[in-house]
Amino acid sequence: MSNTQSQQLMVEWSKVNWRKLEIRVQKLQKRIFKASSRGDIAAVRRLQKTLMKSWSGKMLAVRRVTQDNQGKKTAGVDGVKSLTPVQRLALVRKLALKGKSKPTRRVWIDKPGTTEKRPLGIPTMYDRALQALVKLALEPEWEARFEPNSYGFRPGRSCHDAIGAIFVTINQKAKYVLDADIAKCFDRINHRELLKKLNTFPTLKRQIGAWLKSGVMDGKQMFPTSEGTPQGGVISPLLANIALHGMEERIKQFAETLPSRSGFGKRDKRKSLSLIRYADDFVILHEDITVVKRCKEIISEWLMGMGLELKPSKTRLAHTLIEYEGQDAGFNFLGFNIRQYPAGKYNTGCNTVGKPLGFKTLIKPSKEKIKIHYDRITEVIEQHKTATQAALIAHLNPIIKGWANYYRTVSSKETFSKLGSLVYRKLRSWAKRRHPNKSGGWVADKYWQTIGEDKWVFATRQEGKNPMWLLKHNATEIVRHVKVQSEASPYDGNLVYWSTRMGNNPEVPKTVATLLKKQKGKCAHCKLNFTEESVMEVDHIVPKSKGGKNEYKNMQLLHRHCHDEKTASDGSLGTKSGCNSAKPKPIKRVIRGTHDHWSLITEEPCEVKVSSTVLKTSGSREEIA
């Protein structure tokens, strides 16, 4: 390919009317969702084929895996990564359902909070793009069918919604609970049963079957995959949710067979028994222990059909208010401790008619997660014995801010205050170690400053400049989370509802939430509504390199790809994407981590981005042609 042709293709990619493409795909997805909701399978299949053959869908799929996704610089077994505009267009032309797949590249990554490791399968760039295209068509169909209390790996839903559903279930009545986990869920799903449940058209079924059977390369060894879905694939979370779809309905069917009580109808009996699931973690709640035990047997039988089983070490029977068979009251779920406490008439909760219940339902951070968080802070402080105060603050602030934002929707004030005290003690030891011959008062004056009304802030002393200070856990405001509507979906067309929810997400940083509200949920560049799948970046309208200030009136929220376009046109391209600049421009990005955990991070483009890629890769860039 000549240089002139390459330049033309680069211009073609940058000049694409992405707004028009996204609108076309969103309209098709909305039609798929509505057709699936009314049970019109023929229309669903016709629209899915149209979307997967469309140039718009292919372009958006390629853009997602090559520009938006955090793993865009991660190579599969073929070594392809970091595609240029020319390569992206070549990839778009090649995308087709051929029923073939290359093996995934296996790496082992640490499991948060444990010494265990879990396998991650990295597909090739081609397979990632094709999976993203299939997901565009498949997800709206299943979003119309998924059960209301399924919250993991679904657009528009988070672990806070699952916690909210549990609170709604138990806040008026103490109940027994089965807290369960599925053993190696992703690794043991039965392929035949999954494809049978998927029940899609033959071409797509063959392609998904090829991905499931593609095998993995662990080092230089090839291993077959006769079961399970590889973690790390674009479509893997959706397939896992499809495999587990039906658990809640099976429990509700059992509820209908329970003995009737006075005034109880069929609908009331279904509501009395709850199953709330987040990915492969779930809880079953009912006021009768015999019913909960029977549910455990029913679910175990149901899981056997998918080749799965409960993990005994993480399956527990308990009661929300009282001790049961030596087990403490309450249970842990998604990092939260959910428990009811006996309370007197002044502190007790009340039912819907104002009658005292005799207990109060409180949800707090779990002790295990508190310890993990504190250990991480301690580790950072120990690693920065000789670093400057500013460097220590820069490393600690994202850790504290992210953790506090995650737990700010529940009863965390006491926990935040306790952590603040523990962190202060660690910082005091850190400061005294640096100046063993100085008095305590001298050390305090050097490292702790008065900022506003707070007279005891761990902050740098910078004359004539804004000091850097350490964020405090208890400075985070407690804001109650509003649970997502049971039947709501981002594909239902209610853009006002979903744009509003994004700004109210407890894990969205304050800067992003403020800009979302200011921009009414729309990207300032393309004017399209942000969705739950959007990767957003905070941009300075006038670049800092040209005198722009770090204030809200000079900030806007953009899609990552829109930010790339804007930066290329405002003269600061070198500072955003290149390491040739003497002073690279920090990029603020909104990313997700464990349990949809949002974080606003500032990245230096020339540094290794630990949080952006799952593994480090080697090998040169290759053409896809």
C-alpha positions as a printed NumPy array, in Angstrom:
array([[  0.   ,   0.   ,   0.   ],
       [  1.455,   3.373,  -1.015],
       [  1.979,   6.258,   1.412],
       [ -0.714,   8.269,  -0.39 ],
       [ -3.265,   5.475,   0.045],
       [ -2.33 ,   5.102,   3.73 ],
       [ -2.776,   8.826,   4.293],
       [ -6.182,   8.722,   2.587],
       [ -7.307,   5.849,   4.824],
       [ -6.114,   7.692,   7.927],
       [ -8.119,  10.722,   6.888],
       [-11.089,   8.471,   6.166],
       [-11.037,   7.047,   9.726],
       [-10.7  ,  10.454,  11.381],
       [-13.445,  11.998,   9.232],
       [-16.044,   9.264,   9.853],
       [-19.404,  10.616,  11.045],
       [-19.439,   8.539,  14.217],
       [-22.593,  10.222,  15.454],
       [-24.544,   8.885,  12.486],
       [-23.084,   5.39 ,  12.95 ],
       [-23.955,   5.265,  16.657],
       [-27.499,   6.47 ,  16.032],
       [-28.016,   3.733,  13.401],
       [-26.739,   1.006,  15.723],
       [-28.715,   2.305,  18.716],
       [-31.925,   2.303,  16.664],
       [-31.329,  -1.304,  15.627],
       [-30.555,  -2.306,  19.22 ],
       [-33.727,  -0.626,  20.438],
       [-35.748,  -2.526,  17.82 ],
       [-34.089,  -5.816,  18.829],
       [-34.928,  -5.127,  22.493],
       [-38.575,  -4.368,  21.73 ],
       [-38.944,  -7.382,  19.421],
       [-37.462,  -9.649,  22.109],
       [-39.755,  -8.104,  24.749],
       [-42.845,  -8.999,  22.744],
       [-41.517, -12.467,  21.843],
       [-41.075, -11.848,  18.103],
       [-38.068, -14.135,  17.578],
       [-38.185, -13.876,  13.763],
       [-37.832, -10.097,  13.948],
       [-35.008, -10.424,  16.511],
       [-33.006, -12.736,  14.226],
       [-33.599, -10.55 ,  11.162],
       [-32.494,  -7.394,  12.959],
       [-29.458,  -9.098,  14.507],
       [-28.26 , -10.245,  11.069],
       [-28.782,  -6.738,   9.72 ],
       [-26.728,  -5.201,  12.531],
       [-23.857,  -7.69 ,  12.249],
       [-23.619,  -7.19 ,   8.481],
       [-23.808,  -3.398,   8.718],
       [-20.763,  -1.216,   8.173],
       [-21.861,   0.919,  11.141],
       [-21.824,  -2.015,  13.55 ],
       [-18.437,  -3.245,  12.34 ],
       [-16.895,   0.224,  12.615],
       [-18.152,   0.704,  16.179],
       [-16.977,  -2.78 ,  17.204],
       [-13.477,  -2.14 ,  15.859],
       [-13.324,   1.311,  17.451],
       [-14.292,  -0.154,  20.829],
       [-11.526,  -2.778,  20.938],
       [ -8.808,  -0.679,  19.27 ],
       [ -9.456,   2.759,  20.802],
       [-11.79 ,   2.594,  23.809],
       [-11.005,  -0.632,  25.664],
       [ -8.284,  -0.62 ,  28.315],
       [ -6.735,  -3.731,  26.755],
       [ -6.268,  -2.164,  23.303],
       [ -2.478,  -2.541,  23.618],
       [ -2.685,  -6.157,  24.771],
       [ -1.756,  -8.775,  22.185],
       [ -3.286, -12.22 ,  21.695],
       [ -1.463, -15.259,  20.326],
       [ -0.876, -13.471,  17.006],
       [  0.947, -10.521,  18.608],
       [ -1.346,  -7.899,  17.018],
       [ -1.951,  -4.779,  19.123],
       [ -2.204,  -0.962,  18.971],
       [ -3.708,  -0.767,  15.492],
       [ -3.265,   2.269,  13.268],
       [ -6.231,   3.793,  11.363],
       [ -5.135,   1.88 ,   8.253],
       [ -5.145,  -1.402,  10.164],
       [ -8.505,  -0.623,  11.761],
       [-10.174,  -0.15 ,   8.382],
       [ -8.555,  -3.357,   7.139],
       [ -9.975,  -5.152,  10.169],
       [-13.466,  -3.736,   9.498],
       [-13.401,  -5.168,   5.974],
       [-12.408,  -8.622,   7.255],
       [-15.07 ,  -9.03 ,   9.973],
       [-17.455, -11.904,   9.205],
       [-18.999, -14.885,  10.986],
       [-16.886, -17.72 ,   9.59 ],
       [-17.301, -20.219,  12.419],
       [-13.552, -20.202,  13.132],
       [-11.402, -18.882,  15.959],
       [ -7.769, -18.736,  17.05 ],
       [ -6.732, -19.882,  20.549],
       [ -6.737, -17.391,  23.419],
       [ -3.565, -16.399,  25.214],
       [ -3.683, -17.414,  28.885],
       [ -2.126, -15.388,  31.659],
       [ -2.519, -15.756,  35.41 ],
       [ -3.41 , -12.678,  37.417],
       [ -3.762, -12.107,  41.158],
       [ -7.174, -12.473,  42.735],
       [ -7.834,  -9.318,  44.818],
       [ -7.432,  -9.907,  48.548],
       [ -6.205, -13.499,  48.22 ],
       [ -3.055, -15.437,  47.342],
       [ -4.945, -17.282,  44.609],
       [ -4.537, -16.588,  40.923],
       [ -7.182, -16.761,  38.218],
       [ -6.737, -17.48 ,  34.514],
       [ -7.398, -14.788,  31.947],
       [ -7.846, -15.595,  28.261],
       [ -6.794, -12.88 ,  25.789],
       [ -8.348, -13.4  ,  22.319],
       [ -6.712, -12.082,  19.167],
       [ -7.619,  -8.558,  18.055],
       [ -9.74 ,  -9.988,  15.22 ],
       [-11.721, -12.22 ,  17.589],
       [-12.149,  -9.342,  20.042],
       [-13.608,  -7.126,  17.328],
       [-15.904,  -9.907,  16.115],
       [-17.041, -10.619,  19.69 ],
       [-17.771,  -6.915,  20.18 ],
       [-19.876,  -6.966,  16.998],
       [-21.796, -10.059,  18.137],
       [-22.338,  -8.508,  21.565],
       [-23.896,  -5.414,  19.946],
       [-26.561,  -7.679,  18.447],
       [-26.938, -10.301,  21.18 ],
       [-27.058,  -8.149,  24.32 ],
       [-30.315,  -6.232,  23.553],
       [-32.14 ,  -9.538,  22.963],
       [-31.093, -10.909,  26.344],
       [-31.504,  -7.651,  28.242],
       [-35.208,  -7.951,  27.437],
       [-35.229, -11.473,  28.903],
       [-32.886, -11.357,  31.895],
       [-34.41 , -11.634,  35.351],
       [-34.999,  -8.437,  37.366],
       [-32.663,  -9.384,  40.247],
       [-29.635, -10.186,  38.1  ],
       [-27.104,  -7.351,  38.435],
       [-23.598,  -8.489,  37.488],
       [-21.984,  -7.663,  34.134],
       [-25.087,  -5.963,  32.805],
       [-25.244,  -2.441,  31.347],
       [-26.867,   0.063,  33.681],
       [-26.567,  -2.15 ,  36.782],
       [-24.013,  -2.348,  39.548],
       [-23.304,  -4.077,  42.839],
       [-24.945,  -1.13 ,  44.632],
       [-28.218,  -2.07 ,  42.94 ],
       [-27.834,  -5.637,  44.231],
       [-27.191,  -4.327,  47.76 ],
       [-30.223,  -2.038,  47.401],
       [-32.38 ,  -5.006,  46.383],
       [-31.259,  -6.934,  49.481],
       [-32.088,  -3.969,  51.728],
       [-35.569,  -3.666,  50.223],
       [-36.099,  -7.405,  50.826],
       [-35.124,  -7.501,  54.511],
       [-35.645,  -4.005,  55.947],
       [-39.204,  -4.843,  57.068],
       [-38.67 ,  -8.433,  58.198],
       [-35.794, -10.535,  59.552],
       [-35.029, -13.505,  57.303],
       [-32.819, -16.524,  56.882],
       [-30.259, -16.313,  54.117],
       [-28.35 , -18.704,  51.906],
       [-25.149, -16.906,  50.915],
       [-23.66 , -18.961,  48.081],
       [-20.972, -18.901,  45.415],
       [-20.631, -21.064,  42.31 ],
       [-17.338, -22.97 ,  42.113],
       [-15.204, -21.899,  39.107],
       [-18.268, -20.705,  37.25 ],
       [-16.512, -19.334,  34.164],
       [-14.332, -22.435,  33.805],
       [-16.991, -25.161,  34.047],
       [-20.024, -24.019,  32.061],
       [-21.301, -26.842,  29.847],
       [-20.889, -25.755,  26.215],
       [-23.727, -27.857,  24.819],
       [-26.229, -26.627,  27.406],
       [-25.119, -23.023,  26.915],
       [-25.561, -23.17 ,  23.131],
       [-28.914, -24.878,  23.615],
       [-30.087, -22.083,  25.923],
       [-28.687, -19.456,  23.546],
       [-30.986, -20.82 ,  20.826],
       [-29.725, -18.512,  18.092],
       [-29.435, -18.926,  14.311],
       [-26.957, -21.573,  13.027],
       [-24.204, -19.254,  11.723],
       [-23.908, -17.395,  15.018],
       [-24.198, -20.623,  17.   ],
       [-21.232, -22.088,  15.085],
       [-19.177, -18.948,  15.678],
       [-19.845, -18.872,  19.421],
       [-19.143, -22.606,  19.578],
       [-15.789, -21.971,  17.864],
       [-14.863, -19.356,  20.49 ],
       [-15.808, -21.745,  23.289],
       [-13.774, -24.61 ,  21.769],
       [-10.825, -22.518,  20.564],
       [ -8.384, -23.705,  23.244],
       [ -5.795, -21.71 ,  25.172],
       [ -2.057, -21.147,  24.837],
       [ -0.357, -21.155,  28.247],
       [  3.233, -20.265,  27.475],
       [  4.144, -22.568,  24.609],
       [  1.623, -25.271,  25.484],
       [ -1.776, -25.691,  23.875],
       [ -4.715, -26.831,  26.039],
       [ -8.182, -27.773,  24.768],
       [-11.285, -26.063,  26.226],
       [-14.038, -28.625,  26.535],
       [-15.98 , -26.529,  29.067],
       [-16.226, -22.977,  30.384],
       [-16.042, -19.521,  28.829],
       [-12.607, -17.813,  28.788],
       [-12.42 , -14.872,  31.178],
       [-11.049, -11.885,  29.3  ],
       [-13.146, -12.176,  26.151],
       [-15.464,  -9.321,  25.214],
       [-18.505, -11.586,  25.096],
       [-17.626, -13.916,  28.012],
       [-19.575, -12.043,  30.75 ],
       [-22.709, -12.02 ,  28.584],
       [-22.41 , -15.76 ,  27.912],
       [-21.954, -16.438,  31.639],
       [-25.116, -14.451,  32.428],
       [-27.016, -16.381,  29.762],
       [-25.814, -19.652,  31.288],
       [-27.086, -18.615,  34.752],
       [-30.342, -17.145,  33.464],
       [-33.348, -18.956,  34.954],
       [-32.153, -19.387,  38.54 ],
       [-34.523, -16.765,  39.933],
       [-37.507, -18.066,  37.974],
       [-36.833, -21.619,  39.218],
       [-36.929, -20.358,  42.817],
       [-40.127, -18.393,  42.15 ],
       [-41.755, -21.526,  40.743],
       [-40.921, -23.34 ,  43.961],
       [-42.396, -20.424,  45.948],
       [-45.752, -20.984,  44.226],
       [-45.909, -24.497,  45.731],
       [-45.49 , -23.279,  49.321],
       [-48.491, -23.629,  51.683],
       [-50.866, -20.689,  51.423],
       [-51.305, -18.301,  54.334],
       [-54.26 , -16.111,  55.124],
       [-54.461, -13.294,  52.592],
       [-51.535, -14.68 ,  50.558],
       [-52.047, -15.092,  46.83 ],
       [-49.779, -16.559,  44.144],
       [-48.089, -13.209,  43.603],
       [-47.417, -12.706,  47.324],
       [-45.854, -16.154,  47.629],
       [-43.473, -15.369,  44.757],
       [-42.491, -12.088,  46.419],
       [-41.865, -13.752,  49.799],
       [-38.916, -15.74 ,  48.392],
       [-36.052, -13.752,  46.848],
       [-32.953, -14.683,  44.876],
       [-30.557, -11.789,  44.203],
       [-27.574, -12.527,  41.965],
       [-24.436, -10.654,  40.993],
       [-22.57 , -12.736,  38.385],
       [-21.789, -16.059,  40.139],
       [-22.48 , -14.764,  43.688],
       [-26.06 , -14.934,  44.933],
       [-28.213, -14.921,  48.054],
       [-31.597, -16.52 ,  48.745],
       [-33.789, -14.914,  51.421],
       [-36.911, -16.213,  53.202],
       [-38.307, -16.134,  56.747],
       [-38.504, -19.961,  56.989],
       [-35.231, -21.899,  57.296],
       [-36.735, -25.084,  55.822],
       [-37.65 , -23.171,  52.661],
       [-34.106, -21.794,  52.364],
       [-32.598, -25.273,  52.806],
       [-34.902, -26.679,  50.144],
       [-33.884, -23.828,  47.828],
       [-30.238, -24.848,  48.285],
       [-31.088, -28.349,  47.051],
       [-33.137, -27.008,  44.13 ],
       [-30.374, -24.65 ,  43.01 ],
       [-27.757, -27.402,  43.3  ],
       [-29.856, -29.623,  41.019],
       [-30.435, -26.729,  38.583],
       [-26.719, -25.935,  38.399],
       [-25.84 , -29.549,  37.617],
       [-27.637, -29.127,  34.316],
       [-25.093, -26.439,  33.356],
       [-22.142, -28.462,  34.655],
       [-21.809, -26.289,  37.759],
       [-21.918, -26.742,  41.524],
       [-21.92 , -24.657,  44.694],
       [-18.598, -23.941,  46.388],
       [-18.912, -25.425,  49.925],
       [-16.304, -23.088,  51.46 ],
       [-18.271, -20.017,  50.322],
       [-21.802, -21.329,  50.923],
       [-23.308, -20.369,  54.266],
       [-26.672, -20.467,  56.028],
       [-27.342, -17.616,  58.452],
       [-29.99 , -15.285,  59.832],
       [-30.023, -11.531,  59.395],
       [-30.872, -10.782,  63.062],
       [-29.967, -13.696,  65.328],
       [-27.187, -16.256,  65.62 ],
       [-27.946, -19.499,  63.768],
       [-26.117, -22.8  ,  64.412],
       [-22.998, -21.033,  65.651],
       [-22.97 , -18.598,  62.713],
       [-22.99 , -14.906,  63.573],
       [-25.984, -12.863,  62.466],
       [-25.747, -11.217,  59.08 ],
       [-23.693, -12.015,  55.99 ],
       [-21.137, -10.492,  53.625],
       [-21.953,  -9.794,  49.991],
       [-19.886,  -7.875,  47.4  ],
       [-17.668,  -6.372,  50.08 ],
       [-20.551,  -5.236,  52.309],
       [-21.692,  -6.612,  55.655],
       [-25.494,  -6.821,  55.84 ],
       [-26.956,  -7.319,  59.293],
       [-29.884,  -6.424,  61.546],
       [-29.301,  -5.227,  65.117],
       [-31.774,  -5.316,  68.042],
       [-32.87 ,  -1.741,  68.796],
       [-34.945,   0.069,  71.389],
       [-37.977,   2.206,  70.692],
       [-35.911,   5.294,  69.854],
       [-33.573,   3.619,  67.338],
       [-35.712,   0.851,  65.896],
       [-36.849,   0.758,  62.321],
       [-40.575,   0.885,  61.57 ],
       [-42.789,  -0.853,  59.05 ],
       [-44.895,   0.908,  56.408],
       [-47.609,   1.799,  58.92 ],
       [-45.198,   3.109,  61.564],
       [-45.171,   0.059,  63.841],
       [-41.76 ,  -0.486,  65.565],
       [-39.898,  -3.554,  64.303],
       [-37.527,  -3.995,  67.245],
       [-34.441,  -4.032,  65.027],
       [-32.531,  -1.822,  62.613],
       [-31.023,  -2.938,  59.317],
       [-27.488,  -1.633,  58.772],
       [-25.173,  -2.21 ,  55.816],
       [-21.472,  -1.494,  56.373],
       [-18.119,  -2.246,  54.732],
       [-17.072,  -5.804,  55.601],
       [-14.178,  -6.35 ,  58.02 ],
       [-12.216,  -8.237,  55.356],
       [-12.42 ,  -5.341,  52.89 ],
       [-11.497,  -2.825,  55.586],
       [ -8.388,  -4.843,  56.419],
       [ -7.405,  -5.223,  52.755],
       [ -7.801,  -1.477,  52.226],
       [ -5.814,  -0.558,  55.327],
       [ -3.066,  -3.056,  54.441],
       [ -2.79 ,  -1.477,  51.015],
       [ -2.42 ,   2.02 ,  52.517],
       [  0.186,   0.68 ,  54.954],
       [  2.094,  -0.939,  52.082],
       [  2.19 ,   2.335,  50.118],
       [  3.435,   4.262,  53.158],
       [  6.149,   1.653,  53.8  ],
       [  7.23 ,   1.794,  50.144],
       [  7.611,   5.582,  50.329],
       [  9.878,   5.9  ,  53.37 ],
       [ 12.303,   8.112,  51.479],
       [  9.871,   9.686,  48.998],
       [  8.655,  13.257,  49.239],
       [  5.419,  14.109,  50.999],
       [  3.884,  15.142,  47.68 ],
       [  4.725,  11.756,  46.113],
       [  3.188,   9.894,  49.06 ],
       [ -0.007,  11.978,  48.868],
       [ -0.234,  11.425,  45.094],
       [ -0.132,   7.647,  45.595],
       [ -2.531,   7.525,  48.549],
       [ -5.286,   9.861,  47.314],
       [ -6.625,   7.631,  44.481],
       [ -6.704,   4.634,  46.853],
       [ -8.616,   6.51 ,  49.56 ],
       [-10.956,   8.294,  47.154],
       [-11.908,   5.178,  45.21 ],
       [-12.552,   3.06 ,  48.31 ],
       [-14.543,   5.779,  50.103],
       [-16.661,   6.441,  46.998],
       [-17.494,   2.736,  46.738],
       [-18.768,   2.597,  50.333],
       [-20.349,   6.038,  50.583],
       [-23.888,   4.733,  49.956],
       [-24.133,   2.758,  53.223],
       [-23.567,   3.266,  56.958],
       [-19.84 ,   3.988,  56.686],
       [-19.297,   7.047,  58.899],
       [-17.96 ,   5.078,  61.831],
       [-15.692,   3.044,  59.545],
       [-14.401,   6.167,  57.806],
       [-13.564,   7.81 ,  61.135],
       [-11.744,   4.715,  62.414],
       [ -9.707,   4.437,  59.214],
       [ -8.83 ,   8.131,  59.425],
       [ -7.412,   7.586,  62.91 ],
       [ -5.399,   4.536,  61.829],
       [ -3.996,   6.311,  58.769],
       [ -2.98 ,   9.303,  60.927],
       [ -0.963,   7.024,  63.212],
       [  0.848,   5.517,  60.243],
       [  1.611,   8.943,  58.794],
       [  2.866,  10.203,  62.156],
       [  5.29 ,   7.256,  62.357],
       [  6.358,   7.946,  58.743],
       [  7.072,  11.607,  59.555],
       [  8.932,  10.906,  62.836],
       [ 11.145,   8.301,  61.142],
       [ 12.336,  10.966,  58.706],
       [ 13.326,  13.39 ,  61.487],
       [ 14.435,  11.356,  64.515],
       [ 16.192,  14.335,  66.131],
       [ 13.257,  16.743,  65.864],
       [ 10.478,  17.285,  68.367],
       [  6.925,  16.148,  67.781],
       [  5.747,  19.738,  67.472],
       [  8.329,  20.517,  64.784],
       [  7.318,  17.432,  62.782],
       [  3.619,  18.313,  63.086],
       [  4.224,  21.88 ,  61.885],
       [  6.153,  20.609,  58.875],
       [  3.73 ,  17.945,  57.634],
       [  0.303,  18.98 ,  58.961],
       [ -1.258,  22.27 ,  57.838],
       [ -4.451,  24.257,  58.337],
       [ -6.685,  24.27 ,  55.26 ],
       [ -9.997,  26.07 ,  55.578],
       [-11.682,  25.061,  58.814],
       [ -9.666,  21.867,  59.159],
       [ -6.603,  22.54 ,  61.294],
       [ -5.061,  19.102,  61.004],
       [ -4.456,  18.215,  57.338],
       [ -1.545,  16.154,  56.051],
       [ -0.425,  18.593,  53.347],
       [  2.639,  20.034,  51.661],
       [  3.861,  23.496,  52.5  ],
       [  4.053,  25.407,  49.221],
       [  4.457,  29.143,  49.498],
       [  2.344,  31.025,  46.952],
       [  0.898,  27.79 ,  45.526],
       [ -2.006,  25.497,  46.27 ],
       [ -0.729,  22.764,  48.601],
       [ -1.277,  19.067,  47.989],
       [ -3.234,  17.45 ,  50.799],
       [ -4.27 ,  13.966,  51.723],
       [ -7.959,  13.195,  51.346],
       [ -9.728,  12.009,  54.47 ],
       [-12.126,   9.077,  54.484],
       [-14.679,  10.894,  56.652],
       [-14.702,  13.886,  54.293],
       [-16.662,  11.716,  51.839],
       [-20.357,  12.536,  52.028],
       [-22.764,   9.639,  52.615],
       [-25.263,   9.596,  49.725],
       [-27.939,   6.885,  49.532],
       [-28.088,   4.959,  46.277],
       [-31.371,   4.689,  44.381],
       [-31.799,   1.147,  43.057],
       [-32.324,   0.704,  39.337],
       [-35.883,  -0.031,  38.244],
       [-36.381,  -3.802,  37.996],
       [-37.371,  -3.936,  34.324],
       [-35.363,  -0.931,  33.095],
       [-32.661,  -1.361,  30.442],
       [-30.389,   1.055,  28.543],
       [-31.932,  -0.375,  25.364],
       [-35.494,   0.638,  26.27 ],
       [-35.026,   4.128,  24.777],
       [-35.472,   6.06 ,  28.031],
       [-32.365,   8.242,  27.578],
       [-33.402,  10.792,  30.207],
       [-33.6  ,   8.12 ,  32.91 ],
       [-30.238,   6.562,  32.057],
       [-28.375,   9.841,  31.619],
       [-29.61 ,  10.938,  35.047],
       [-28.577,   7.646,  36.674],
       [-25.018,   7.902,  35.376],
       [-24.532,  11.218,  37.176],
       [-25.937,   9.71 ,  40.385],
       [-23.75 ,   6.592,  40.34 ],
       [-22.004,   6.48 ,  43.751],
       [-18.687,   5.49 ,  42.186],
       [-18.594,   8.241,  39.57 ],
       [-16.05 ,  10.877,  40.704],
       [-17.432,  14.282,  41.676],
       [-15.808,  16.03 ,  38.696],
       [-17.414,  13.605,  36.249],
       [-20.812,  13.743,  37.996],
       [-20.766,  17.555,  37.917],
       [-19.873,  17.65 ,  34.224],
       [-22.504,  15.016,  33.401],
       [-25.157,  17.158,  35.052],
       [-23.876,  20.318,  33.385],
       [-23.848,  18.661,  29.937],
       [-27.193,  16.899,  30.536],
       [-25.629,  13.495,  29.979],
       [-24.242,  14.316,  26.52 ],
       [-20.734,  14.373,  25.08 ],
       [-19.668,  17.977,  24.436],
       [-18.037,  16.983,  21.132],
       [-20.447,  14.614,  19.333],
       [-23.58 ,  15.609,  21.326],
       [-24.544,  11.938,  21.764],
       [-25.805,  10.698,  25.139],
       [-23.275,   8.849,  27.243],
       [-24.224,   5.23 ,  27.85 ],
       [-23.115,   2.752,  30.507],
       [-20.618,   1.37 ,  27.976],
       [-19.034,   4.775,  27.292],
       [-15.399,   5.383,  28.202],
       [-15.241,   9.031,  29.281],
       [-12.38 ,  11.459,  29.694],
       [-12.22 ,  14.901,  31.293],
       [-10.834,  17.405,  28.787],
       [ -9.61 ,  20.982,  29.191],
       [-11.298,  23.174,  26.571],
       [ -8.254,  25.442,  26.462],
       [ -5.25 ,  23.123,  26.958],
       [ -3.099,  23.755,  30.003],
       [ -0.123,  24.077,  27.658],
       [ -1.843,  27.151,  26.196],
       [ -2.76 ,  28.739,  29.513],
       [ -6.022,  26.948,  30.252],
       [ -7.011,  26.771,  33.909],
       [ -8.027,  23.722,  35.923],
       [-11.588,  24.889,  36.659],
       [-15.07 ,  23.673,  35.731],
       [-15.738,  26.39 ,  33.151],
       [-12.652,  25.162,  31.269],
       [-13.578,  21.464,  31.55 ],
       [-15.802,  19.214,  29.477],
       [-16.596,  15.519,  29.435],
       [-15.915,  13.638,  26.19 ],
       [-15.897,  10.107,  24.857],
       [-12.34 ,   8.817,  24.685],
       [-12.433,   8.738,  20.873],
       [-13.946,  12.244,  20.783],
       [-11.145,  13.406,  23.083],
       [ -8.619,  12.016,  20.601],
       [-10.221,  14.004,  17.763],
       [-10.493,  17.211,  19.783],
       [ -6.899,  16.971,  21.   ],
       [ -5.648,  16.444,  17.459],
       [ -7.415,  19.603,  16.305],
       [ -6.563,  21.975,  19.175],
       [ -2.826,  21.813,  18.717],
       [ -1.967,  19.664,  21.75 ],
       [ -1.728,  16.303,  19.988],
       [  1.916,  15.934,  20.888],
       [  1.208,  16.462,  24.559],
       [ -1.642,  13.97 ,  24.694],
       [ -0.336,  11.009,  22.809],
       [  3.392,  11.332,  22.389],
       [  6.406,  10.867,  24.566],
       [  8.312,  13.36 ,  22.424],
       [  6.942,  16.257,  24.432],
       [  9.098,  17.673,  27.18 ],
       [  6.062,  18.103,  29.414],
       [  3.445,  15.444,  28.62 ],
       [ -0.129,  16.435,  29.38 ],
       [ -1.823,  14.378,  32.117],
       [ -4.988,  12.661,  30.925],
       [ -7.927,  12.242,  33.296],
       [ -9.832,   9.063,  32.543],
       [-12.856,   7.38 ,  34.022],
       [-12.222,   3.665,  34.221],
       [-13.853,   0.638,  35.825],
       [-12.3  ,  -1.976,  38.036],
       [-13.647,  -4.684,  40.272],
       [-17.45 ,  -4.666,  40.704],
       [-17.822,  -1.827,  38.205],
       [-15.669,   0.293,  40.448],
       [-15.205,   3.724,  38.86 ],
       [-12.026,   5.718,  39.376],
       [-10.872,   9.058,  38.053],
       [ -7.166,   8.724,  37.452],
       [ -4.556,  11.111,  36.128],
       [ -2.151,   9.391,  33.785],
       [  1.159,  10.518,  32.373],
       [  1.222,   9.323,  28.753],
       [  4.92 ,   8.424,  28.847],
       [  4.576,   6.14 ,  31.862],
       [  3.454,   2.539,  32.03 ],
       [ -0.296,   2.487,  32.786],
       [ -0.594,  -0.241,  35.366],
       [ -4.38 ,   0.036,  35.531],
       [ -5.066,   0.092,  31.82 ],
       [ -3.775,  -3.247,  30.544],
       [ -4.07 ,  -6.612,  32.194],
       [ -0.662,  -7.786,  31.104],
       [  2.453,  -6.395,  29.502],
       [  3.   ,  -7.436,  25.899],
       [  5.908,  -7.634,  23.568],
       [  6.188,  -7.828,  19.842],
       [  5.9  ,  -5.33 ,  17.049],
       [  2.797,  -3.872,  15.476],
       [  1.496,  -5.976,  12.621],
       [ -0.684,  -5.249,   9.65 ],
       [ -4.103,  -6.883,   9.409],
       [ -4.581,  -7.223,   5.684]])
